[in-house]
Amino acid sequence: VIAQLTVVGLGLLGGSVAKAARSYGLARRIVAVGRSPGGLQAALGDGSVDDVTTDLAEGVARADWVVLATPVATLNTVLTDVWPRLAADATITDVGSAKASIVRTAERLAADRPRAFVGSHPMAGSEQSGYTAARSDLFQGATVVVTPTERSVPDAVKRVTGFWERLGARVTALDPDVHDAHAALVSHLPHLVAYALVDAVGRGDRASLQIAGRGFKDTTRIAAAAPQVWREIFLTNRRALEGALGHFRKALADLEALVARGDADALDRRLAEIKALRDGLP
Amino acid sequence: VIAQLTVVGLGLLGGSVAKAARSYGLARRIVAVGRSPGGLQAALGDGSVDDVTTDLAEGVARADWVVLATPVATLNTVLTDVWPRLAADATITDVGSAKASIVRTAERLAADRPRAFVGSHPMAGSEQSGYTAARSDLFQGATVVVTPTERSVPDAVKRVTGFWERLGARVTALDPDVHDAHAALVSHLPHLVAYALVDAVGRGDRASLQIAGRGFKDTTRIAAAAPQVWREIFLTNRRALEGALGHFRKALADLEALVARGDADALDRRLAEIKALRDGLP
């Protein structure tokens, strides 16, 4: 059991970590660090946390477990601020959607001052955000990627893996750069494309939204997500996203060419191959 | 009340028309025309239809209502075959995803032999297909577009509109070409893009599917649809789809440029504008 879990940032993911840790009894004491008094008071009020503070140093000082859940653009700064305050035996992880940059920052900091950091990325987002959307069962059945490297403390990798597993997640370990390439393909690219689909309607004829059915709604649901969250993710994982976009452009151009050529048989085969890949989703 | 409703083609949409018409008591007698004895026997067996036949001429001969629900690539041929068999007072509609071509065919046929045709497009598809997926409540709350022209019989437009309304749908009237442009933007383009998203993963690294979350699943759900259905729709509505693709390419290129430039403020504003459009969905 964790003696003190400190969650920094109490949005959808941080709030859900606090709620889930409380619900599954993972920590004797849970402290939340945040900037918004509203979210902090709500978490105190519903019993998800024992104490709240807006002072980062104070919040992490006595923690043996720290989860950073601030917006992805701030993670490197927050990690750098937190590092000198961490107890020698503390385990620290984050929940950012891009991993190469934060892991590099942690390894640079650890070179001077060894601490046990392992990056995490729970694939459990939602188009909703903020503490009001947080749920204790958010990680149940979700995939969480952890991103250890050869410099990680093996025991910390086990602890971080076990933490997410106890919250109900299926944990996969990936190299940080491999994670970023994978996340770009199956998460960041679909988000950018969903925004582009909605924008295409705006450029074409927005009256067509009047006849939009379930297909359009499902395909573009993630374009209803918070713009700042996704702006930060797109920019933070820019390089891997560009690679994913390259694959997407080729895929779309090939389908377009088959349609333009009117080649029914070749189009059938191509769509069937793609459907088979989609049907194979775990 | 309809004396005899004949449904030609007993897949998801045709089967659902038969089931719904039975369930809401719209027709005294319901006849299904199909090629697959399996689907026909199932509909007879569950009481959705009173009679079945594989003979198109026989199936429509005594009908005062005909709904064509065969694959979109066959609709022009089936309509041409059915036309000379139609009773003088029969009302006929179809459920195809593209409307300009079938409406033109009907107007050409009507010039020689006046019959009351009005095109329909129920926006109630699914990634499922076939009679086993048919449901009597498929049209409840769905949008159905009807596509009358200045040559349509006004009474027939009312009858076809009322038919769908009695099955629970919200009916919108659009010019056939406007319908095709709208459907390309909010239905056919999203389908093509969903296929391209899955294909991009195949070209990138299909191992990334192991970490795909709900965002990827929702965005690409429609890529699990039947390849032949969508090949036919893409090819039939090719011209409007090309127009929609043009808008999409520009939208994606603009977003990409903002990401490449690292312009956080401009990207925030753009994503917020797009989200506002998405949030305004009826």
mmCIF file of N, CA, C and O in Angstrom, chain A residues 123 145 170 182 185-186 193 195-196 198-200 203-206 208 210-211 214 216-222 224-225 228 231 235 238 245 247-249 251 254 256 259-260 268 270 274-275 277-278 282, chain B residues 123 145 170 182 185-186 193 195-196 198-199 203-206 208 210-211 214 216-222 224-225 231 235 238 245 247-249 251 254 256 259-260 268 270 274-275 277-278 281-282:
data_model
loop_
_atom_site.group_PDB
_atom_site.id
_atom_site.type_symbol
_atom_site.label_atom_id
_atom_site.label_comp_id
_atom_site.label_asym_id
_atom_site.label_seq_id
_atom_site.Cartn_x
_atom_site.Cartn_y
_atom_site.Cartn_z
ATOM 1 N N MET A 123 -4.627 5.011 -22.271
ATOM 2 C CA MET A 123 -5.437 5.247 -23.475
ATOM 3 C C MET A 123 -6.899 5.243 -23.024
ATOM 4 O O MET A 123 -7.680 4.361 -23.370
ATOM 5 N N VAL A 145 -0.104 2.315 -21.536
ATOM 6 C CA VAL A 145 1.248 2.037 -22.008
ATOM 7 C C VAL A 145 2.229 2.597 -20.987
ATOM 8 O O VAL A 145 2.107 3.760 -20.587
ATOM 9 N N ARG A 170 -5.097 -2.852 -18.582
ATOM 10 C CA ARG A 170 -4.232 -3.797 -19.265
ATOM 11 C C ARG A 170 -2.974 -2.992 -19.593
ATOM 12 O O ARG A 170 -3.047 -1.969 -20.272
ATOM 13 N N HIS A 182 3.248 4.903 -32.336
ATOM 14 C CA HIS A 182 1.973 4.178 -32.255
ATOM 15 C C HIS A 182 0.820 5.116 -31.886
ATOM 16 O O HIS A 182 -0.257 5.081 -32.490
ATOM 17 N N LEU A 185 -0.312 7.184 -34.733
ATOM 18 C CA LEU A 185 -1.135 6.453 -35.705
ATOM 19 C C LEU A 185 -2.558 6.204 -35.206
ATOM 20 O O LEU A 185 -3.518 6.432 -35.941
ATOM 21 N N VAL A 186 -2.708 5.728 -33.989
ATOM 22 C CA VAL A 186 -4.041 5.289 -33.554
ATOM 23 C C VAL A 186 -4.768 6.304 -32.691
ATOM 24 O O VAL A 186 -5.930 6.091 -32.339
ATOM 25 N N VAL A 193 -7.643 14.111 -38.049
ATOM 26 C CA VAL A 193 -8.517 13.808 -39.181
ATOM 27 C C VAL A 193 -9.984 14.097 -38.841
ATOM 28 O O VAL A 193 -10.743 14.596 -39.681
ATOM 29 N N TYR A 195 -11.056 16.406 -36.793
ATOM 30 C CA TYR A 195 -11.195 17.861 -36.915
ATOM 31 C C TYR A 195 -11.303 18.256 -38.393
ATOM 32 O O TYR A 195 -12.131 19.088 -38.772
ATOM 33 N N ALA A 196 -10.471 17.657 -39.250
ATOM 34 C CA ALA A 196 -10.482 18.002 -40.676
ATOM 35 C C ALA A 196 -11.810 17.605 -41.330
ATOM 36 O O ALA A 196 -12.300 18.306 -42.219
ATOM 37 N N VAL A 198 -14.791 17.575 -39.902
ATOM 38 C CA VAL A 198 -15.789 18.583 -39.531
ATOM 39 C C VAL A 198 -15.527 19.873 -40.305
ATOM 40 O O VAL A 198 -16.451 20.508 -40.826
ATOM 41 N N ASP A 199 -14.251 20.234 -40.404
ATOM 42 C CA ASP A 199 -13.892 21.454 -41.126
ATOM 43 C C ASP A 199 -14.265 21.346 -42.607
ATOM 44 O O ASP A 199 -14.684 22.336 -43.223
ATOM 45 N N ALA A 200 -14.128 20.156 -43.189
ATOM 46 C CA ALA A 200 -14.497 19.953 -44.599
ATOM 47 C C ALA A 200 -15.975 20.276 -44.806
ATOM 48 O O ALA A 200 -16.352 20.872 -45.819
ATOM 49 N N ARG A 203 -16.380 23.973 -44.865
ATOM 50 C CA ARG A 203 -15.928 24.545 -46.136
ATOM 51 C C ARG A 203 -16.861 24.189 -47.284
ATOM 52 O O ARG A 203 -16.970 24.934 -48.257
ATOM 53 N N GLY A 204 -17.487 22.989 -47.196
ATOM 54 C CA GLY A 204 -18.383 22.550 -48.265
ATOM 55 C C GLY A 204 -19.722 23.242 -48.122
ATOM 56 O O GLY A 204 -19.975 24.269 -48.749
ATOM 57 N N ASP A 205 -20.569 22.692 -47.265
ATOM 58 C CA ASP A 205 -21.892 23.274 -47.051
ATOM 59 C C ASP A 205 -22.381 22.810 -45.688
ATOM 60 O O ASP A 205 -22.785 21.665 -45.525
ATOM 61 N N ARG A 206 -22.349 23.733 -44.725
ATOM 62 C CA ARG A 206 -22.670 23.285 -43.367
ATOM 63 C C ARG A 206 -24.125 22.885 -43.203
ATOM 64 O O ARG A 206 -24.476 22.228 -42.227
ATOM 65 N N SER A 208 -25.344 20.614 -44.711
ATOM 66 C CA SER A 208 -25.344 19.145 -44.798
ATOM 67 C C SER A 208 -25.339 18.497 -43.424
ATOM 68 O O SER A 208 -25.685 17.327 -43.278
ATOM 69 N N GLN A 210 -27.393 18.928 -41.264
ATOM 70 C CA GLN A 210 -28.788 18.606 -40.934
ATOM 71 C C GLN A 210 -29.120 17.144 -41.213
ATOM 72 O O GLN A 210 -30.064 16.605 -40.643
ATOM 73 N N ILE A 211 -28.393 16.516 -42.122
ATOM 74 C CA ILE A 211 -28.714 15.112 -42.434
ATOM 75 C C ILE A 211 -27.656 14.157 -41.909
ATOM 76 O O ILE A 211 -27.641 12.980 -42.253
ATOM 77 N N ARG A 214 -25.484 8.635 -37.635
ATOM 78 C CA ARG A 214 -24.618 8.085 -36.599
ATOM 79 C C ARG A 214 -23.181 7.945 -37.078
ATOM 80 O O ARG A 214 -22.237 8.128 -36.312
ATOM 81 N N PHE A 216 -21.404 9.860 -39.100
ATOM 82 C CA PHE A 216 -20.696 11.131 -38.951
ATOM 83 C C PHE A 216 -20.463 11.450 -37.479
ATOM 84 O O PHE A 216 -19.380 11.898 -37.092
ATOM 85 N N LYS A 217 -21.464 11.200 -36.668
ATOM 86 C CA LYS A 217 -21.329 11.524 -35.240
ATOM 87 C C LYS A 217 -20.220 10.722 -34.583
ATOM 88 O O LYS A 217 -19.388 11.258 -33.849
ATOM 89 N N ASP A 218 -20.184 9.414 -34.847
ATOM 90 C CA ASP A 218 -19.142 8.580 -34.243
ATOM 91 C C ASP A 218 -17.761 8.959 -34.764
ATOM 92 O O ASP A 218 -16.803 9.052 -34.003
ATOM 93 N N THR A 219 -17.687 9.178 -36.083
ATOM 94 C CA THR A 219 -16.385 9.437 -36.694
ATOM 95 C C THR A 219 -15.797 10.747 -36.199
ATOM 96 O O THR A 219 -14.577 10.909 -36.147
ATOM 97 N N THR A 220 -16.649 11.712 -35.851
ATOM 98 C CA THR A 220 -16.149 13.031 -35.470
ATOM 99 C C THR A 220 -16.337 13.331 -33.977
ATOM 100 O O THR A 220 -16.076 14.445 -33.555
ATOM 101 N N ARG A 221 -16.770 12.344 -33.209
ATOM 102 C CA ARG A 221 -16.994 12.572 -31.777
ATOM 103 C C ARG A 221 -15.765 13.190 -31.119
ATOM 104 O O ARG A 221 -15.855 14.141 -30.335
ATOM 105 N N ILE A 222 -14.579 12.673 -31.464
ATOM 106 C CA ILE A 222 -13.375 13.157 -30.789
ATOM 107 C C ILE A 222 -13.018 14.592 -31.182
ATOM 108 O O ILE A 222 -12.199 15.211 -30.524
ATOM 109 N N ALA A 224 -14.956 16.884 -30.706
ATOM 110 C CA ALA A 224 -15.624 17.687 -29.677
ATOM 111 C C ALA A 224 -14.746 17.805 -28.433
ATOM 112 O O ALA A 224 -15.138 18.416 -27.447
ATOM 113 N N ALA A 225 -13.555 17.228 -28.486
ATOM 114 C CA ALA A 225 -12.648 17.277 -27.336
ATOM 115 C C ALA A 225 -12.141 18.707 -27.117
ATOM 116 O O ALA A 225 -12.288 19.567 -27.980
ATOM 117 N N GLN A 228 -7.552 22.937 -26.435
ATOM 118 C CA GLN A 228 -6.214 23.144 -25.869
ATOM 119 C C GLN A 228 -5.494 21.837 -25.607
ATOM 120 O O GLN A 228 -4.292 21.713 -25.808
ATOM 121 N N ARG A 231 -4.413 20.619 -29.090
ATOM 122 C CA ARG A 231 -3.356 21.477 -29.632
ATOM 123 C C ARG A 231 -2.022 21.088 -29.001
ATOM 124 O O ARG A 231 -1.019 20.903 -29.690
ATOM 125 N N LEU A 235 1.210 19.376 -30.979
ATOM 126 C CA LEU A 235 2.499 20.064 -31.039
ATOM 127 C C LEU A 235 3.588 19.255 -30.333
ATOM 128 O O LEU A 235 4.726 19.191 -30.804
ATOM 129 N N ARG A 238 4.594 16.266 -32.527
ATOM 130 C CA ARG A 238 4.584 16.750 -33.899
ATOM 131 C C ARG A 238 5.306 15.837 -34.887
ATOM 132 O O ARG A 238 4.791 15.517 -35.942
ATOM 133 N N LEU A 245 0.765 11.142 -40.667
ATOM 134 C CA LEU A 245 0.061 11.859 -41.734
ATOM 135 C C LEU A 245 0.558 11.441 -43.113
ATOM 136 O O LEU A 245 -0.219 11.373 -44.072
ATOM 137 N N HIS A 247 1.607 8.449 -43.967
ATOM 138 C CA HIS A 247 0.950 7.179 -44.284
ATOM 139 C C HIS A 247 -0.509 7.410 -44.670
ATOM 140 O O HIS A 247 -1.036 6.794 -45.592
ATOM 141 N N PHE A 248 -1.167 8.302 -43.925
ATOM 142 C CA PHE A 248 -2.582 8.561 -44.186
ATOM 143 C C PHE A 248 -2.790 9.158 -45.574
ATOM 144 O O PHE A 248 -3.698 8.757 -46.308
ATOM 145 N N ARG A 249 -1.941 10.122 -45.930
ATOM 146 C CA ARG A 249 -2.089 10.764 -47.243
ATOM 147 C C ARG A 249 -1.963 9.741 -48.365
ATOM 148 O O ARG A 249 -2.719 9.766 -49.338
ATOM 149 N N ALA A 251 -2.532 6.487 -48.125
ATOM 150 C CA ALA A 251 -3.690 5.584 -48.066
ATOM 151 C C ALA A 251 -4.899 6.231 -48.742
ATOM 152 O O ALA A 251 -5.598 5.604 -49.542
ATOM 153 N N ASP A 254 -4.471 6.519 -52.574
ATOM 154 C CA ASP A 254 -4.677 5.234 -53.255
ATOM 155 C C ASP A 254 -6.161 4.910 -53.392
ATOM 156 O O ASP A 254 -6.619 4.450 -54.439
ATOM 157 N N GLU A 256 -8.650 7.078 -53.369
ATOM 158 C CA GLU A 256 -9.176 8.045 -54.336
ATOM 159 C C GLU A 256 -8.908 7.611 -55.759
ATOM 160 O O GLU A 256 -9.771 7.732 -56.632
ATOM 161 N N VAL A 259 -11.236 4.896 -56.795
ATOM 162 C CA VAL A 259 -12.577 5.433 -57.047
ATOM 163 C C VAL A 259 -12.594 6.156 -58.394
ATOM 164 O O VAL A 259 -13.479 5.943 -59.224
ATOM 165 N N ALA A 260 -11.583 7.005 -58.629
ATOM 166 C CA ALA A 260 -11.540 7.784 -59.872
ATOM 167 C C ALA A 260 -11.467 6.876 -61.093
ATOM 168 O O ALA A 260 -12.061 7.151 -62.129
ATOM 169 N N ASP A 268 -13.025 -3.187 -54.244
ATOM 170 C CA ASP A 268 -13.564 -4.233 -53.360
ATOM 171 C C ASP A 268 -12.465 -4.919 -52.562
ATOM 172 O O ASP A 268 -12.567 -5.093 -51.349
ATOM 173 N N ARG A 270 -9.413 -3.911 -51.941
ATOM 174 C CA ARG A 270 -8.727 -2.995 -51.027
ATOM 175 C C ARG A 270 -9.554 -2.763 -49.767
ATOM 176 O O ARG A 270 -9.045 -2.804 -48.654
ATOM 177 N N ILE A 274 -8.744 -3.778 -45.822
ATOM 178 C CA ILE A 274 -8.758 -2.788 -44.742
ATOM 179 C C ILE A 274 -9.749 -3.202 -43.658
ATOM 180 O O ILE A 274 -9.463 -3.135 -42.461
ATOM 181 N N LYS A 275 -10.913 -3.671 -44.086
ATOM 182 C CA LYS A 275 -11.908 -4.138 -43.121
ATOM 183 C C LYS A 275 -11.344 -5.282 -42.272
ATOM 184 O O LYS A 275 -11.575 -5.349 -41.068
ATOM 185 N N LEU A 277 -8.292 -5.777 -41.408
ATOM 186 C CA LEU A 277 -7.382 -5.203 -40.423
ATOM 187 C C LEU A 277 -8.193 -4.595 -39.268
ATOM 188 O O LEU A 277 -7.887 -4.806 -38.091
ATOM 189 N N ARG A 278 -9.253 -3.872 -39.611
ATOM 190 C CA ARG A 278 -10.116 -3.253 -38.595
ATOM 191 C C ARG A 278 -10.812 -4.315 -37.742
ATOM 192 O O ARG A 278 -10.925 -4.173 -36.527
ATOM 193 N N PRO A 282 -8.040 -5.671 -31.226
ATOM 194 C CA PRO A 282 -8.183 -6.441 -29.989
ATOM 195 C C PRO A 282 -9.426 -6.013 -29.196
ATOM 196 O O PRO A 282 -9.905 -4.923 -29.353
ATOM 197 N N MET B 123 -30.937 7.898 -43.545
ATOM 198 C CA MET B 123 -29.595 7.987 -42.952
ATOM 199 C C MET B 123 -29.600 7.095 -41.713
ATOM 200 O O MET B 123 -29.522 7.570 -40.579
ATOM 201 N N VAL B 145 -33.958 11.508 -46.016
ATOM 202 C CA VAL B 145 -34.017 12.564 -47.021
ATOM 203 C C VAL B 145 -34.894 12.069 -48.168
ATOM 204 O O VAL B 145 -34.678 10.971 -48.675
ATOM 205 N N ARG B 170 -37.531 11.462 -39.117
ATOM 206 C CA ARG B 170 -37.608 12.891 -39.359
ATOM 207 C C ARG B 170 -37.285 13.051 -40.847
ATOM 208 O O ARG B 170 -36.226 12.601 -41.294
ATOM 209 N N HIS B 182 -24.425 16.783 -50.037
ATOM 210 C CA HIS B 182 -24.487 16.682 -48.576
ATOM 211 C C HIS B 182 -24.082 15.291 -48.088
ATOM 212 O O HIS B 182 -23.312 15.149 -47.143
ATOM 213 N N LEU B 185 -20.439 14.772 -48.155
ATOM 214 C CA LEU B 185 -19.722 15.440 -47.063
ATOM 215 C C LEU B 185 -19.889 14.714 -45.722
ATOM 216 O O LEU B 185 -18.908 14.505 -45.011
ATOM 217 N N VAL B 186 -21.113 14.351 -45.360
ATOM 218 C CA VAL B 186 -21.324 13.840 -43.990
ATOM 219 C C VAL B 186 -21.417 12.322 -43.916
ATOM 220 O O VAL B 186 -21.516 11.771 -42.825
ATOM 221 N N VAL B 193 -12.577 8.181 -45.466
ATOM 222 C CA VAL B 193 -11.520 8.597 -44.544
ATOM 223 C C VAL B 193 -11.303 7.542 -43.449
ATOM 224 O O VAL B 193 -10.165 7.283 -43.047
ATOM 225 N N TYR B 195 -11.719 4.332 -43.780
ATOM 226 C CA TYR B 195 -10.922 3.275 -44.418
ATOM 227 C C TYR B 195 -9.456 3.706 -44.504
ATOM 228 O O TYR B 195 -8.543 2.927 -44.225
ATOM 229 N N ALA B 196 -9.221 4.969 -44.891
ATOM 230 C CA ALA B 196 -7.840 5.450 -45.042
ATOM 231 C C ALA B 196 -7.114 5.478 -43.696
ATOM 232 O O ALA B 196 -5.910 5.217 -43.623
ATOM 233 N N VAL B 198 -7.569 3.415 -41.151
ATOM 234 C CA VAL B 198 -7.168 2.039 -40.829
ATOM 235 C C VAL B 198 -5.994 1.626 -41.719
ATOM 236 O O VAL B 198 -5.024 1.020 -41.253
ATOM 237 N N ASP B 199 -6.075 1.993 -42.991
ATOM 238 C CA ASP B 199 -5.007 1.643 -43.925
ATOM 239 C C ASP B 199 -3.690 2.327 -43.527
ATOM 240 O O ASP B 199 -2.612 1.747 -43.677
ATOM 241 N N ARG B 203 -0.023 0.667 -43.062
ATOM 242 C CA ARG B 203 1.195 1.112 -43.730
ATOM 243 C C ARG B 203 2.252 1.550 -42.724
ATOM 244 O O ARG B 203 3.457 1.456 -43.000
ATOM 245 N N GLY B 204 1.800 2.077 -41.570
ATOM 246 C CA GLY B 204 2.743 2.541 -40.556
ATOM 247 C C GLY B 204 3.285 1.363 -39.763
ATOM 248 O O GLY B 204 4.344 0.820 -40.068
ATOM 249 N N ASP B 205 2.542 0.934 -38.776
ATOM 250 C CA ASP B 205 2.966 -0.195 -37.942
ATOM 251 C C ASP B 205 1.714 -0.793 -37.318
ATOM 252 O O ASP B 205 1.144 -0.227 -36.388
ATOM 253 N N ARG B 206 1.302 -1.951 -37.839
ATOM 254 C CA ARG B 206 0.030 -2.474 -37.357
ATOM 255 C C ARG B 206 0.088 -2.927 -35.896
ATOM 256 O O ARG B 206 -0.955 -3.127 -35.267
ATOM 257 N N SER B 208 0.667 -1.044 -33.636
ATOM 258 C CA SER B 208 0.077 0.055 -32.871
ATOM 259 C C SER B 208 -1.404 -0.189 -32.569
ATOM 260 O O SER B 208 -1.960 0.424 -31.663
ATOM 261 N N GLN B 210 -2.499 -2.550 -31.084
ATOM 262 C CA GLN B 210 -2.564 -3.127 -29.733
ATOM 263 C C GLN B 210 -2.903 -2.077 -28.676
ATOM 264 O O GLN B 210 -3.385 -2.416 -27.604
ATOM 265 N N ILE B 211 -2.599 -0.813 -28.962
ATOM 266 C CA ILE B 211 -2.881 0.205 -27.953
ATOM 267 C C ILE B 211 -4.049 1.116 -28.367
ATOM 268 O O ILE B 211 -4.289 2.145 -27.742
ATOM 269 N N ARG B 214 -10.743 3.892 -27.409
ATOM 270 C CA ARG B 214 -12.097 4.126 -27.871
ATOM 271 C C ARG B 214 -12.137 5.137 -29.023
ATOM 272 O O ARG B 214 -12.959 5.021 -29.929
ATOM 273 N N PHE B 216 -10.003 5.592 -31.506
ATOM 274 C CA PHE B 216 -9.748 4.917 -32.776
ATOM 275 C C PHE B 216 -10.921 4.028 -33.159
ATOM 276 O O PHE B 216 -11.325 3.987 -34.319
ATOM 277 N N LYS B 217 -11.456 3.323 -32.176
ATOM 278 C CA LYS B 217 -12.554 2.402 -32.487
ATOM 279 C C LYS B 217 -13.767 3.144 -33.029
ATOM 280 O O LYS B 217 -14.359 2.743 -34.029
ATOM 281 N N ASP B 218 -14.141 4.233 -32.379
ATOM 282 C CA ASP B 218 -15.310 4.990 -32.850
ATOM 283 C C ASP B 218 -15.054 5.609 -34.217
ATOM 284 O O ASP B 218 -15.915 5.572 -35.096
ATOM 285 N N THR B 219 -13.853 6.190 -34.368
ATOM 286 C CA THR B 219 -13.558 6.901 -35.608
ATOM 287 C C THR B 219 -13.541 5.958 -36.801
ATOM 288 O O THR B 219 -13.831 6.363 -37.925
ATOM 289 N N THR B 220 -13.179 4.705 -36.576
ATOM 290 C CA THR B 220 -13.042 3.770 -37.695
ATOM 291 C C THR B 220 -14.123 2.690 -37.707
ATOM 292 O O THR B 220 -14.048 1.767 -38.513
ATOM 293 N N ARG B 221 -15.113 2.814 -36.836
ATOM 294 C CA ARG B 221 -16.163 1.791 -36.783
ATOM 295 C C ARG B 221 -16.773 1.557 -38.160
ATOM 296 O O ARG B 221 -16.981 0.415 -38.581
ATOM 297 N N ILE B 222 -17.030 2.635 -38.901
ATOM 298 C CA ILE B 222 -17.698 2.482 -40.189
ATOM 299 C C ILE B 222 -16.808 1.809 -41.241
ATOM 300 O O ILE B 222 -17.309 1.380 -42.274
ATOM 301 N N ALA B 224 -15.675 -0.975 -40.788
ATOM 302 C CA ALA B 224 -16.017 -2.393 -40.652
ATOM 303 C C ALA B 224 -17.249 -2.732 -41.482
ATOM 304 O O ALA B 224 -17.705 -3.873 -41.494
ATOM 305 N N ALA B 225 -17.777 -1.747 -42.193
ATOM 306 C CA ALA B 225 -18.971 -1.969 -43.020
ATOM 307 C C ALA B 225 -18.645 -2.896 -44.190
ATOM 308 O O ALA B 225 -17.481 -3.137 -44.499
ATOM 309 N N ARG B 231 -18.113 0.237 -51.745
ATOM 310 C CA ARG B 231 -17.527 0.386 -53.081
ATOM 311 C C ARG B 231 -18.591 0.943 -54.027
ATOM 312 O O ARG B 231 -18.343 1.877 -54.786
ATOM 313 N N LEU B 235 -18.513 4.671 -55.862
ATOM 314 C CA LEU B 235 -18.494 4.783 -57.326
ATOM 315 C C LEU B 235 -19.741 5.494 -57.841
ATOM 316 O O LEU B 235 -19.663 6.294 -58.770
ATOM 317 N N ARG B 238 -19.484 9.248 -57.118
ATOM 318 C CA ARG B 238 -18.091 9.607 -57.342
ATOM 319 C C ARG B 238 -17.851 11.110 -57.462
ATOM 320 O O ARG B 238 -16.953 11.655 -56.842
ATOM 321 N N LEU B 245 -13.867 15.487 -51.052
ATOM 322 C CA LEU B 245 -12.449 15.202 -50.810
ATOM 323 C C LEU B 245 -11.597 16.451 -50.993
ATOM 324 O O LEU B 245 -10.608 16.647 -50.287
ATOM 325 N N HIS B 247 -12.490 19.539 -50.313
ATOM 326 C CA HIS B 247 -12.624 20.325 -49.082
ATOM 327 C C HIS B 247 -11.814 19.697 -47.940
ATOM 328 O O HIS B 247 -11.173 20.381 -47.160
ATOM 329 N N PHE B 248 -11.875 18.362 -47.862
ATOM 330 C CA PHE B 248 -11.167 17.671 -46.785
ATOM 331 C C PHE B 248 -9.657 17.867 -46.901
ATOM 332 O O PHE B 248 -8.974 18.134 -45.908
ATOM 333 N N ARG B 249 -9.144 17.735 -48.123
ATOM 334 C CA ARG B 249 -7.696 17.889 -48.314
ATOM 335 C C ARG B 249 -7.226 19.272 -47.873
ATOM 336 O O ARG B 249 -6.194 19.417 -47.225
ATOM 337 N N ALA B 251 -8.752 21.249 -45.698
ATOM 338 C CA ALA B 251 -8.909 21.351 -44.238
ATOM 339 C C ALA B 251 -7.729 20.688 -43.537
ATOM 340 O O ALA B 251 -7.143 21.248 -42.592
ATOM 341 N N ASP B 254 -4.429 22.666 -43.983
ATOM 342 C CA ASP B 254 -4.383 23.858 -43.129
ATOM 343 C C ASP B 254 -4.023 23.487 -41.692
ATOM 344 O O ASP B 254 -3.224 24.172 -41.045
ATOM 345 N N GLU B 256 -2.428 20.788 -40.704
ATOM 346 C CA GLU B 256 -1.025 20.342 -40.742
ATOM 347 C C GLU B 256 -0.070 21.529 -40.721
ATOM 348 O O GLU B 256 0.950 21.491 -40.037
ATOM 349 N N VAL B 259 0.199 22.988 -37.307
ATOM 350 C CA VAL B 259 1.001 22.121 -36.431
ATOM 351 C C VAL B 259 2.485 22.287 -36.780
ATOM 352 O O VAL B 259 3.327 22.463 -35.893
ATOM 353 N N ALA B 260 2.805 22.249 -38.079
ATOM 354 C CA ALA B 260 4.205 22.345 -38.502
ATOM 355 C C ALA B 260 4.816 23.676 -38.069
ATOM 356 O O ALA B 260 5.980 23.737 -37.676
ATOM 357 N N ASP B 268 -5.179 26.699 -31.599
ATOM 358 C CA ASP B 268 -6.258 26.750 -30.605
ATOM 359 C C ASP B 268 -7.534 27.332 -31.196
ATOM 360 O O ASP B 268 -8.616 26.773 -31.035
ATOM 361 N N ARG B 270 -8.408 27.653 -34.339
ATOM 362 C CA ARG B 270 -8.952 26.830 -35.412
ATOM 363 C C ARG B 270 -9.709 25.622 -34.836
ATOM 364 O O ARG B 270 -10.814 25.306 -35.269
ATOM 365 N N ILE B 274 -13.744 24.679 -35.081
ATOM 366 C CA ILE B 274 -14.215 23.387 -35.606
ATOM 367 C C ILE B 274 -15.072 22.672 -34.563
ATOM 368 O O ILE B 274 -16.131 22.126 -34.867
ATOM 369 N N LYS B 275 -14.606 22.713 -33.314
ATOM 370 C CA LYS B 275 -15.384 22.093 -32.232
ATOM 371 C C LYS B 275 -16.770 22.737 -32.129
ATOM 372 O O LYS B 275 -17.777 22.042 -31.916
ATOM 373 N N LEU B 277 -18.529 24.024 -34.485
ATOM 374 C CA LEU B 277 -19.353 23.501 -35.579
ATOM 375 C C LEU B 277 -19.850 22.094 -35.223
ATOM 376 O O LEU B 277 -21.032 21.775 -35.396
ATOM 377 N N ARG B 278 -18.946 21.260 -34.686
ATOM 378 C CA ARG B 278 -19.310 19.889 -34.283
ATOM 379 C C ARG B 278 -20.337 19.906 -33.156
ATOM 380 O O ARG B 278 -21.291 19.114 -33.147
ATOM 381 N N LEU B 281 -24.140 20.144 -33.930
ATOM 382 C CA LEU B 281 -24.860 19.049 -34.606
ATOM 383 C C LEU B 281 -26.259 18.896 -34.034
ATOM 384 O O LEU B 281 -26.423 18.926 -32.817
ATOM 385 N N PRO B 282 -27.253 18.743 -34.921
ATOM 386 C CA PRO B 282 -28.617 18.596 -34.407
ATOM 387 C C PRO B 282 -28.768 17.300 -33.597
ATOM 388 O O PRO B 282 -28.028 16.376 -33.800
#
